[in-house]
Coordinates of C-alpha atoms in Angstrom, one line a residue:
X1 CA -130.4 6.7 8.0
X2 CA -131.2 7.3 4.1
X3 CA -131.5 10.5 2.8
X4 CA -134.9 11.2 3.2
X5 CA -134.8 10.5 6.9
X6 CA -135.0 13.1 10.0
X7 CA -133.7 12.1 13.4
X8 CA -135.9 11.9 16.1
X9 CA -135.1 14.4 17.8
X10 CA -135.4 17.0 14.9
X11 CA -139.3 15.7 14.8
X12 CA -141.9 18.7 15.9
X13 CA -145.2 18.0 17.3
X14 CA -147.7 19.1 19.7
X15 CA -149.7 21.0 17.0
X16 CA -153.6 21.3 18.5
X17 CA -156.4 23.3 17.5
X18 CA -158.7 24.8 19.9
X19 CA -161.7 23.2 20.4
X20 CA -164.8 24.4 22.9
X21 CA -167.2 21.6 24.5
X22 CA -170.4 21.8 22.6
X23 CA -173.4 19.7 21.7
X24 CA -174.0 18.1 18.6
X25 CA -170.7 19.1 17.2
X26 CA -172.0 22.9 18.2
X27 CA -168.9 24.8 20.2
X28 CA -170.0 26.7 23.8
X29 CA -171.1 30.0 22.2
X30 CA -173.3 28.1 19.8
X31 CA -175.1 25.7 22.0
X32 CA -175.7 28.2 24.4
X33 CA -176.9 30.1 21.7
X34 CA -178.8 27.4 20.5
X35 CA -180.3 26.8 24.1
X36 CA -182.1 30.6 24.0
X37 CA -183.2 30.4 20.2
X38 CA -185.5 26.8 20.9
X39 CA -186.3 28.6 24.3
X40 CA -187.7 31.6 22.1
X41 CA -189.6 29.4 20.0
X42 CA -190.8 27.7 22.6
X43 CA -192.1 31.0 24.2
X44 CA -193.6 32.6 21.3
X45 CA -194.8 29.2 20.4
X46 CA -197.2 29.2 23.9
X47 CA -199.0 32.0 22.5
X48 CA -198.9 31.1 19.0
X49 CA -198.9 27.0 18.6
X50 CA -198.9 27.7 14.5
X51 CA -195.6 29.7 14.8
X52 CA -193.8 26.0 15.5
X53 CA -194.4 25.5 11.5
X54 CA -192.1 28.3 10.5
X55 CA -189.6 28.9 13.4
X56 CA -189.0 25.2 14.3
X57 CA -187.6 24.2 10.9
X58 CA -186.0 27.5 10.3
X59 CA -183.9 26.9 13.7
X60 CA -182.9 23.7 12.8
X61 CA -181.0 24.3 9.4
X62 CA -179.2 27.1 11.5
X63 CA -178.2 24.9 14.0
X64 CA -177.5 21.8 11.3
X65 CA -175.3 24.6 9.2
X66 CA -173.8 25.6 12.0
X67 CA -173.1 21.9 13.2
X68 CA -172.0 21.0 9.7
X69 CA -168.7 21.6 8.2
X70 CA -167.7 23.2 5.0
X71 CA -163.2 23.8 4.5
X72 CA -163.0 22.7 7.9
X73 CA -164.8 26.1 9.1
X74 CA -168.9 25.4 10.3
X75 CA -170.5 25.5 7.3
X76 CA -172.7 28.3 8.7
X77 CA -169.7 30.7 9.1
X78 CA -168.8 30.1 5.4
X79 CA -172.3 30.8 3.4
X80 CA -172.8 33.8 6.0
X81 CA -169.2 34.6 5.0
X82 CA -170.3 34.1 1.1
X83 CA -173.3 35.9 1.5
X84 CA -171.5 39.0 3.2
X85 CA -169.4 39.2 0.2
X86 CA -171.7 38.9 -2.7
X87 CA -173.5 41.9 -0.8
X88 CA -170.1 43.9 -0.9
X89 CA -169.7 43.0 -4.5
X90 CA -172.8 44.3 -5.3
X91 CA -172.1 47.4 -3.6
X92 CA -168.6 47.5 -5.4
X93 CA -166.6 47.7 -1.9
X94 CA -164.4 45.1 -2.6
X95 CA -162.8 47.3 -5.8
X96 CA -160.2 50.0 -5.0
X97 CA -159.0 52.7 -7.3
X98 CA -156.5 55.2 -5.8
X99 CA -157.6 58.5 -5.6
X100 CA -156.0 61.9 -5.3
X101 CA -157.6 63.0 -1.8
X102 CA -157.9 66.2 -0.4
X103 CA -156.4 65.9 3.3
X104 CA -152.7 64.0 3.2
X105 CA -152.2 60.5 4.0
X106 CA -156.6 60.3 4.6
X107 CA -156.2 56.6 2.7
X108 CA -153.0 55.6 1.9
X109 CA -153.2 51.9 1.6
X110 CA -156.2 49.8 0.8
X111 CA -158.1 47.5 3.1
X112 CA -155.9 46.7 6.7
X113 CA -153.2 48.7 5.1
X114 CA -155.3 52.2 5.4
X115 CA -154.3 53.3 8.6
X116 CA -150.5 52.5 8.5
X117 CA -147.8 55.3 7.4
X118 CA -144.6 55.0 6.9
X119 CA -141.6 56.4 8.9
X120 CA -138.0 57.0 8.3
X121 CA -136.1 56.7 11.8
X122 CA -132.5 57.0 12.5
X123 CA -130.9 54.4 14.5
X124 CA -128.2 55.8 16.6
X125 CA -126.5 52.4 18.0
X126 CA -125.9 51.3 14.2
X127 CA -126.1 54.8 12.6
X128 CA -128.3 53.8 9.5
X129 CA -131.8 54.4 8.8
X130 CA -134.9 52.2 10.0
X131 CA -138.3 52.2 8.5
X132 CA -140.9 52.0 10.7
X133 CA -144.6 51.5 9.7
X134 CA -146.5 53.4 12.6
X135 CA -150.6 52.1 12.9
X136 CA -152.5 55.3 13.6
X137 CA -155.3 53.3 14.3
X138 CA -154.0 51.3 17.3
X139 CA -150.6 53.3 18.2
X140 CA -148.9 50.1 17.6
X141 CA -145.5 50.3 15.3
X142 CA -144.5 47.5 13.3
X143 CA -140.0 46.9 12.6
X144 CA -138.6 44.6 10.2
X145 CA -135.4 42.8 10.0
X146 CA -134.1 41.8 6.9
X147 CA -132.6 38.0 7.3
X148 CA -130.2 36.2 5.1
X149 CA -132.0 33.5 2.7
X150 CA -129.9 30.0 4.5
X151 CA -130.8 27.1 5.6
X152 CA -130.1 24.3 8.1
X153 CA -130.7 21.3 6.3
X154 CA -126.9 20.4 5.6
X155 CA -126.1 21.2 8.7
X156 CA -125.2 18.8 11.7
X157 CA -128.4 17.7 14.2
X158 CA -126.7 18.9 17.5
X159 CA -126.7 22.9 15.7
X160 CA -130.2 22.5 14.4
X161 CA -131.1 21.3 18.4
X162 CA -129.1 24.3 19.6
X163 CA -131.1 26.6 17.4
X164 CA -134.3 25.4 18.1
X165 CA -133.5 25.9 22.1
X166 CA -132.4 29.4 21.2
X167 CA -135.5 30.1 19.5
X168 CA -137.7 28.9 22.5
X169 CA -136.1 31.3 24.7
X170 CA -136.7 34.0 22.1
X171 CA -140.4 33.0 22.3
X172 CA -139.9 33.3 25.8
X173 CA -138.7 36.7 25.6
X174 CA -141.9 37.5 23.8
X175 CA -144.3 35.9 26.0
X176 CA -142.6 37.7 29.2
X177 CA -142.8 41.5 27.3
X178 CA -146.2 43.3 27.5
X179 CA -145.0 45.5 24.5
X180 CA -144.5 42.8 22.3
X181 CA -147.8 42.1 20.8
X182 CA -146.9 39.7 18.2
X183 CA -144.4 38.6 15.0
X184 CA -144.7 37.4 11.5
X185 CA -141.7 35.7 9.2
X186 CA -141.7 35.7 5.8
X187 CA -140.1 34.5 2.9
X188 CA -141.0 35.5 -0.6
X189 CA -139.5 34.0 -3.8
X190 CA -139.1 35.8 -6.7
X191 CA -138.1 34.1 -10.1
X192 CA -135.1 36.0 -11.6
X193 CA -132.6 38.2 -9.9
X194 CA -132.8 41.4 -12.3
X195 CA -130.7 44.3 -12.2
X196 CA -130.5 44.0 -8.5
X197 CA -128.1 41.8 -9.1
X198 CA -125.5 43.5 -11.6
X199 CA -125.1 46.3 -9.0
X200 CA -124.4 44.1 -6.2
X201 CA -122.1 42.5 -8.3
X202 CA -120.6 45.5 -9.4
X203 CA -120.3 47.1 -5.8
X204 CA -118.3 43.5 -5.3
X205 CA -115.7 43.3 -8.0
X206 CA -112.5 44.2 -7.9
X207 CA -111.1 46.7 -10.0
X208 CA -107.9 45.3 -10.1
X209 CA -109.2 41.5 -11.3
X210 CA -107.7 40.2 -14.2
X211 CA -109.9 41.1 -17.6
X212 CA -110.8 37.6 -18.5
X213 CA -112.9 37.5 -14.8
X214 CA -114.8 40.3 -15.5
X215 CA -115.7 39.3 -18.8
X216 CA -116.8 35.6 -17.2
X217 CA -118.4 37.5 -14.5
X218 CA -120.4 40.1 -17.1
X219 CA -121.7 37.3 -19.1
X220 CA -123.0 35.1 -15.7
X221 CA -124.7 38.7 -14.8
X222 CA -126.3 39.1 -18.1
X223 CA -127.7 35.4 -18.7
X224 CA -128.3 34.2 -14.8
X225 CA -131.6 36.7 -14.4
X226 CA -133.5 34.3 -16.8
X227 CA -132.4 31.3 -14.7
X228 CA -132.5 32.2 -10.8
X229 CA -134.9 33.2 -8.3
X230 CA -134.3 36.1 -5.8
X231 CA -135.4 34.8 -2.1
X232 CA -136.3 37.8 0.2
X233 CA -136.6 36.6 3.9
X234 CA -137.8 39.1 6.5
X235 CA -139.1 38.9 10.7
X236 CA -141.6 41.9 11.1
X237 CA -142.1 43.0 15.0
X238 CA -145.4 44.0 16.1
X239 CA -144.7 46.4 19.0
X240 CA -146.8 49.0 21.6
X241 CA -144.8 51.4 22.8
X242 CA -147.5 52.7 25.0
X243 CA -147.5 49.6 27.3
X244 CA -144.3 50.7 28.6
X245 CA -144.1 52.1 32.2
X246 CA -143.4 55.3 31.6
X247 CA -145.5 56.0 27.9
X248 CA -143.8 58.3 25.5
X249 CA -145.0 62.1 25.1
X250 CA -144.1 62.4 20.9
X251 CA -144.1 60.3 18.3
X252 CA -140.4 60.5 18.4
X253 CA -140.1 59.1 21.3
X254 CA -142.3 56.1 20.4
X255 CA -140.5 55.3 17.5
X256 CA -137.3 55.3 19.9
X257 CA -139.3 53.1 22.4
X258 CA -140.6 50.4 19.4
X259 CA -136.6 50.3 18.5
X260 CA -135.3 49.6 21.7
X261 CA -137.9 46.6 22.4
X262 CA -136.9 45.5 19.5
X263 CA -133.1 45.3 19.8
X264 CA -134.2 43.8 22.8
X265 CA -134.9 40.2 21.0
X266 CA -131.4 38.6 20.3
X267 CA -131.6 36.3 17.5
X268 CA -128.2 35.3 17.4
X269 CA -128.1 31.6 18.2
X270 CA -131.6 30.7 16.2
X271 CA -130.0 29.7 12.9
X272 CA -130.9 33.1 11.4
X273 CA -128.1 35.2 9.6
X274 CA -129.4 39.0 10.2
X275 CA -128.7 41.2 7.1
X276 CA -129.4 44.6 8.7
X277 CA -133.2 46.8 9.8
X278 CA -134.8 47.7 7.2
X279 CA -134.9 50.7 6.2
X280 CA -137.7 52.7 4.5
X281 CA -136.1 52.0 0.8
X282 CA -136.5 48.1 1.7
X283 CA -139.9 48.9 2.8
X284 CA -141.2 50.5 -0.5
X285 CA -139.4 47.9 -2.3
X286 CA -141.1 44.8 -0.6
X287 CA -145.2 46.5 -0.6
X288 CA -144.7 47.8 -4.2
X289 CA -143.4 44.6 -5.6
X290 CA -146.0 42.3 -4.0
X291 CA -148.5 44.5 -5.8
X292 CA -146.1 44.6 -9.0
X293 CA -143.5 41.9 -9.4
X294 CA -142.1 43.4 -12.3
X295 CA -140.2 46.2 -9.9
X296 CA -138.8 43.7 -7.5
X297 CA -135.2 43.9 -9.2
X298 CA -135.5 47.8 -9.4
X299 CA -132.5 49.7 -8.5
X300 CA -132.9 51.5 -4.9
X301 CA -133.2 54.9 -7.1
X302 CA -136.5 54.2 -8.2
X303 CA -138.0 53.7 -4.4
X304 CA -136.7 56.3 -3.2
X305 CA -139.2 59.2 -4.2
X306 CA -141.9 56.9 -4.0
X307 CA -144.5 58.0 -1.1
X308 CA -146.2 55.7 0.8
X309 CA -149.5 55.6 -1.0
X310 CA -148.1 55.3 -4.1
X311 CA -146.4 51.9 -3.2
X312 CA -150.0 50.4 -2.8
X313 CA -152.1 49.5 -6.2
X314 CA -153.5 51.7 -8.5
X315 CA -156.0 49.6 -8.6
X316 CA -157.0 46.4 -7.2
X317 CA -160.5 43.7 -6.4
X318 CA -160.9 41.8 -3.8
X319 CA -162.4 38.3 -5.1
X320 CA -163.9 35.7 -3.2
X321 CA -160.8 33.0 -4.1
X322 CA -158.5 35.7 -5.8
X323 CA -157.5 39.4 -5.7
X324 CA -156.4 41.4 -8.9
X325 CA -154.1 44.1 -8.8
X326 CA -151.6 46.1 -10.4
X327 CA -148.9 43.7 -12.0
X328 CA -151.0 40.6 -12.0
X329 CA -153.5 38.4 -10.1
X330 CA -152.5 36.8 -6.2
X331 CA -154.1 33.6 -4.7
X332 CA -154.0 33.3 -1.1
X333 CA -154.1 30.1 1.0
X334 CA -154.9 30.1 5.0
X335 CA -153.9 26.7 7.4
X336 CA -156.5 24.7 7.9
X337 CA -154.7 22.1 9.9
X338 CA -151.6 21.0 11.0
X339 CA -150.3 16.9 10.9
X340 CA -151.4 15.5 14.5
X341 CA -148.3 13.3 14.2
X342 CA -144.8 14.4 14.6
X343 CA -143.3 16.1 11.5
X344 CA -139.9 16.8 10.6
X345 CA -138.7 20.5 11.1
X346 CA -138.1 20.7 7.2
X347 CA -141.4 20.5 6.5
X348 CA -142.5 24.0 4.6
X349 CA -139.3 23.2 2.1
X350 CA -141.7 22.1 -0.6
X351 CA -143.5 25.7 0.1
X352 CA -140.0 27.1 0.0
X353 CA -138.9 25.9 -3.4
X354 CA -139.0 28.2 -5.9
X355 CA -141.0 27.9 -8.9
X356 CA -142.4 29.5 -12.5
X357 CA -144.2 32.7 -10.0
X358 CA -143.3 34.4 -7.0
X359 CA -144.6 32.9 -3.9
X360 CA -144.7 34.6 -0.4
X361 CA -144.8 32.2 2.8
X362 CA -145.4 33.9 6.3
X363 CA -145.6 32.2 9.4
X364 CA -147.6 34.6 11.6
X365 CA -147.8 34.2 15.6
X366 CA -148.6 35.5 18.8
X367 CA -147.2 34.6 22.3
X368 CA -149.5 34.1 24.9
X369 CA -148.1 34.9 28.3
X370 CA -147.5 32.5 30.9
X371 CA -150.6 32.6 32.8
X372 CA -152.9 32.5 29.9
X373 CA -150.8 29.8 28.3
X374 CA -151.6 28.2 31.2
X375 CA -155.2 28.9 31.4
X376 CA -156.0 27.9 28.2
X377 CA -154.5 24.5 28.2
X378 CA -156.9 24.2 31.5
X379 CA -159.7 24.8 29.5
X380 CA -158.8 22.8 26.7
X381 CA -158.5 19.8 28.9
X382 CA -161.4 20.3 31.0
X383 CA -163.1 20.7 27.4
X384 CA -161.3 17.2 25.7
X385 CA -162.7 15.5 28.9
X386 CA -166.4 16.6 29.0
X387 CA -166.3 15.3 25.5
X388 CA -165.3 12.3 25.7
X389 CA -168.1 12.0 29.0
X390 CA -170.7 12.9 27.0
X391 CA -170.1 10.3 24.3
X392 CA -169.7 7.9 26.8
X393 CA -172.9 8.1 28.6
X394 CA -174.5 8.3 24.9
X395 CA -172.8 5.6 23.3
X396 CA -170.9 3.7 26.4
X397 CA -167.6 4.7 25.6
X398 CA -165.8 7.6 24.4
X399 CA -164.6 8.1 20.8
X400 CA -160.7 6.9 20.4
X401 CA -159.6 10.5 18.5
X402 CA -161.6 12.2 21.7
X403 CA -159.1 9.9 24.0
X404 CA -155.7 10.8 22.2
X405 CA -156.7 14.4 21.8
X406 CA -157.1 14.5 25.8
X407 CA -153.8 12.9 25.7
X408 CA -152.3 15.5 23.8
X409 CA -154.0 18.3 25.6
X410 CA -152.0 16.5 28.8
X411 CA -149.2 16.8 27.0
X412 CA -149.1 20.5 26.0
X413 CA -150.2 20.9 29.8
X414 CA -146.7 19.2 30.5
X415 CA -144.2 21.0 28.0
X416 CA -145.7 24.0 29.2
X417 CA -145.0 23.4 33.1
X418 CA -141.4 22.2 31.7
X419 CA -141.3 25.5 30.5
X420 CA -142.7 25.6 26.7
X421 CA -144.8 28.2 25.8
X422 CA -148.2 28.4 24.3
X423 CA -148.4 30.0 20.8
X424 CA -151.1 31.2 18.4
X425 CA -150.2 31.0 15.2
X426 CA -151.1 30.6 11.6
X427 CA -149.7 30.0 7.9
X428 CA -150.3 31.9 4.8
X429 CA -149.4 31.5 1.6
X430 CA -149.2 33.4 -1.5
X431 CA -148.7 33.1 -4.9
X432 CA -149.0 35.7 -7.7
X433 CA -149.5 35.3 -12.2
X434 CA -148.9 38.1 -14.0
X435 CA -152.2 38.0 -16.4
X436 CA -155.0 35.9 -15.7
X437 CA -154.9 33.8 -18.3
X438 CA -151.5 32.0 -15.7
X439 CA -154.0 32.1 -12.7
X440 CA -154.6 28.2 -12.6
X441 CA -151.2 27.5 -13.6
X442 CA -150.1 29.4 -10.0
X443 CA -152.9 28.0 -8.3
X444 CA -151.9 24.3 -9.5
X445 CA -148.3 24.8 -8.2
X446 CA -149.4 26.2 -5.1
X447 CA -151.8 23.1 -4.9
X448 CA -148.5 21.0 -5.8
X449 CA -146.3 22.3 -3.0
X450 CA -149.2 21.9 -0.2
X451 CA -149.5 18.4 -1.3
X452 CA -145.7 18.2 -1.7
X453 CA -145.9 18.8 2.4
X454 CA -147.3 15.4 3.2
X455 CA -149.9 16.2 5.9
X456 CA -150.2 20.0 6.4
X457 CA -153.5 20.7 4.9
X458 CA -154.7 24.3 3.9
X459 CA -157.3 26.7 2.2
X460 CA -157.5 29.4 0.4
X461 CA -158.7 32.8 1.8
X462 CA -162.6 33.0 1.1
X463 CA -163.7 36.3 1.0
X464 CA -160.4 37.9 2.8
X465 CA -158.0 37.3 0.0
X466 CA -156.8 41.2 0.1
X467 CA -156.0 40.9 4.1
X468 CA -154.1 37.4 3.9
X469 CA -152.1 39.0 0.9
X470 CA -151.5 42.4 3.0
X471 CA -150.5 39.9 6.4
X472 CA -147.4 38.9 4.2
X473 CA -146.0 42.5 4.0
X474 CA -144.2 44.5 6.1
X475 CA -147.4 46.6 6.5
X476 CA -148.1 46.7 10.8
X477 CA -151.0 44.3 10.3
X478 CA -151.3 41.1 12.1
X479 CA -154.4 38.9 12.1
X480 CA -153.5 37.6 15.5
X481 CA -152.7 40.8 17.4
X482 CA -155.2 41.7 19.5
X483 CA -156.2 45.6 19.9

């Protein structure tokens, strides 16, 4: 086995998007809704015969957009999308400036970030502090745990099996808990360690280390800033405490419920070296230096007086393929889809390598219980199947992609009654230049290191650049949690 080479058994597959039976490329919703609109037509067109002229041909470039594909969305959904943002452009809603507000905490954040706040909890079985970003919106109260930037790729193939059997029974552990509403992971690389690093460093040495080591160990902390990168891995928890049995009275009591859940899901096992909660420090540190990379390598001090509105932008806009903001300009790239054949389970290094601007990768997800695993990989098969009928009574046999993605939904349908579970999930990347003038500089790596992936093929965020960015922080907000 060369270098380059990944056992078999480290291979990951059984990657499928969900796919509704439709005609003409049209999923359920939109044939049905294409069913009524000729219907009406057909109606108004017994009373009126000329109306044909002008509703006929206007229904079918709907229904040809909305058969058509455009970034492998329905080409209907994207111009509707465009069109909804040129309108919000016009109206200037897509530009924030922070304001000084009369009522407290009325707006801190911008965009899905408004309605989240930010609380400092004490954790009595470790004795430290927790930050806890509590959605007033939806109840729901989102933990992170910071993680220890490591790897398993030197490590041998019976530990990496072992912690990818752990991690299945953590999913498990999700599925089967009602409070649990869904979990992100993220990784953000910053070039340069800063003065973060001379204080850890200095917290480390030894006083009593002999005087040519300290001078070695000054000089590496002076010159290695210009020549590292800091990597910041964090798992943020999306919990309800309100689903519990017995629903909490106070706030406090919520905050103690979300933390209990929580410590709940062991992780020991998965490969993943746990640093410690985060705290509300951490917190501050991670939203204010998305929105200004320059503060990253701040010293704690400067977080800690820092409210929770002012870790947002001053001032940001929400573009249709970028979004400005304080310390620079972010691109943001969504999954479009994932390699149908099986993939080694080092496949996002090329994401994770660092490079000339910070980058931010989060793998967002959602387990879906047992029973509506279940139920959906029973639709998706019944749904594989009628397609594959329907092109066989039009063109005598069914399509050989609609045959192997029946397969595959039999499959799924297998791992799952073995056990498996059924997650949602999604990929988002990030990458942020500090002027404009380095925008397609970043967006050429980012380009790079998708390609650099060898099969997993993505997008960037049209028109929802802001709320991809804000999915990568430790803000509460989720796009796959449902309210």
């Amino acid at each position: 086995m060369s270098a380059h080479e990944v056992p078999k058994t480290l291979m990951v597959q059984g990657f499928r998007v969900r796919r509704s039976f439709g005609v003409g490329g049209l999923s359920k919703g939109g044939t049905i809704t294409a069913a009524l609109v000729l219907l009406a037509d057909g109606l108004i067109a017994i009373q009126v015969p000329a109306s044909l002229l002008v509703t006929l041909p206007a229904t079918l470039l709907v229904l040809a957009l909305a058969a058509a594909r455009r970034h492998g969305m329905p080409a209907l959904a994207y111009y509707w999308a465009k069109l909804s943002w040129q309108r919000a452009s016009r109206i200037e809603a897509t530009a924030y400036r922070r304001l000084l507000l009369p009522h407290p905490y009325a707006l801190d954040l911008p965009g899905v970030g408004a309605s989240s706040t930010l609380i400092k909890a004490h954790d009595p079985t470790t004795g430290k502090s927790v930050g806890v970003v509590h959605d007033r919106a939806t109840g729901y109260m989102t933990i992170s745990t910071l993680l220890a930037p490591g790897g398993s790729l030197m490590a041998p193939t019976g530990a990496v099996q072992s912690s990818l059997r752990t991690w299945s029974s953590v999913l498990e552990a999700m599925s089967t808990d009602e409070q649990v509403k869904g979990a992100s992971v993220t990784i953000q690389i910053t070039p340069g360690a800063g003065e973060a690093l001379g204080d850890d460093v200095k917290a480390r040495q030894d006083p009593a280390a002999p005087e040519l080591a300290k001078r070695i160990v000054a000089e590496l902390v002076r010159t290695t800033p210009h020549a590292t990168a800091s990597v910041a891995p964090w798992m943020s928890v999306t919990v309800d405490p309100n689903a519990s049995a017995n629903p909490p009275t106070d706030l406090a009591e919520q905050v103690a419920e979300a933390l209990k859940v929580v410590d709940s899901l062991d992780l020991s096992g998965t490969g993943t070296d746990i640093e410690r909660r985060a705290n509300d420090i951490d917190l501050r540190r991670l939203v204010r230096s998305a929105y200004d990379p320059d503060v990253f390598n701040a010293r704690d001090a400067e977080f800690e007086d820092l409210s929770w509105s002012e870790c947002g932008p001053q001032a940001a806009d929400d573009g249709w393929e970028e979004y400005a903001h304080d310390g620079g300009v972010s691109v943001s790239w969504v999954l479009r889809e994932m390699p149908r054949r099986p993939i080694a389970y080092s496949v996002l290094l090329p994401l994770l390598a660092p490079g000339r601007f910070q980058r931010r990768i989060t793998l967002a997800y959602r387990v879906l219980d047992p029973h509506e695993g279940e139920a959906v990989l029973e639709r998706e098969i019944s749904h594989a199947y009628q397609r594959e009928q329907a092109t066989a009574e039009v063109k005598g046999r069914a399509k050989w992609s609609q045959r192997a993605d029946s397969r595959r939904a039999e499959e799924a349908a297998a791992q799952v009654a073995g056990g498996a579970q059924v997650v949602d999930w999604t990929l988002m990347v990030t990458v942020t230049a500090r002027n404009t003038a380095d925008l397609p500089a970043a967006r050429q790596e980012l380009e790079r290191a998708v390609k650099a992936t060898r099969g997993i093929r993505m997008r960037p965020a049209f028109g929802a650049q802001s709320a991809v960015f804000a999915a990568g922080l430790p803000l509460g907000y989720n796009p796959l949690v449902k309210e």
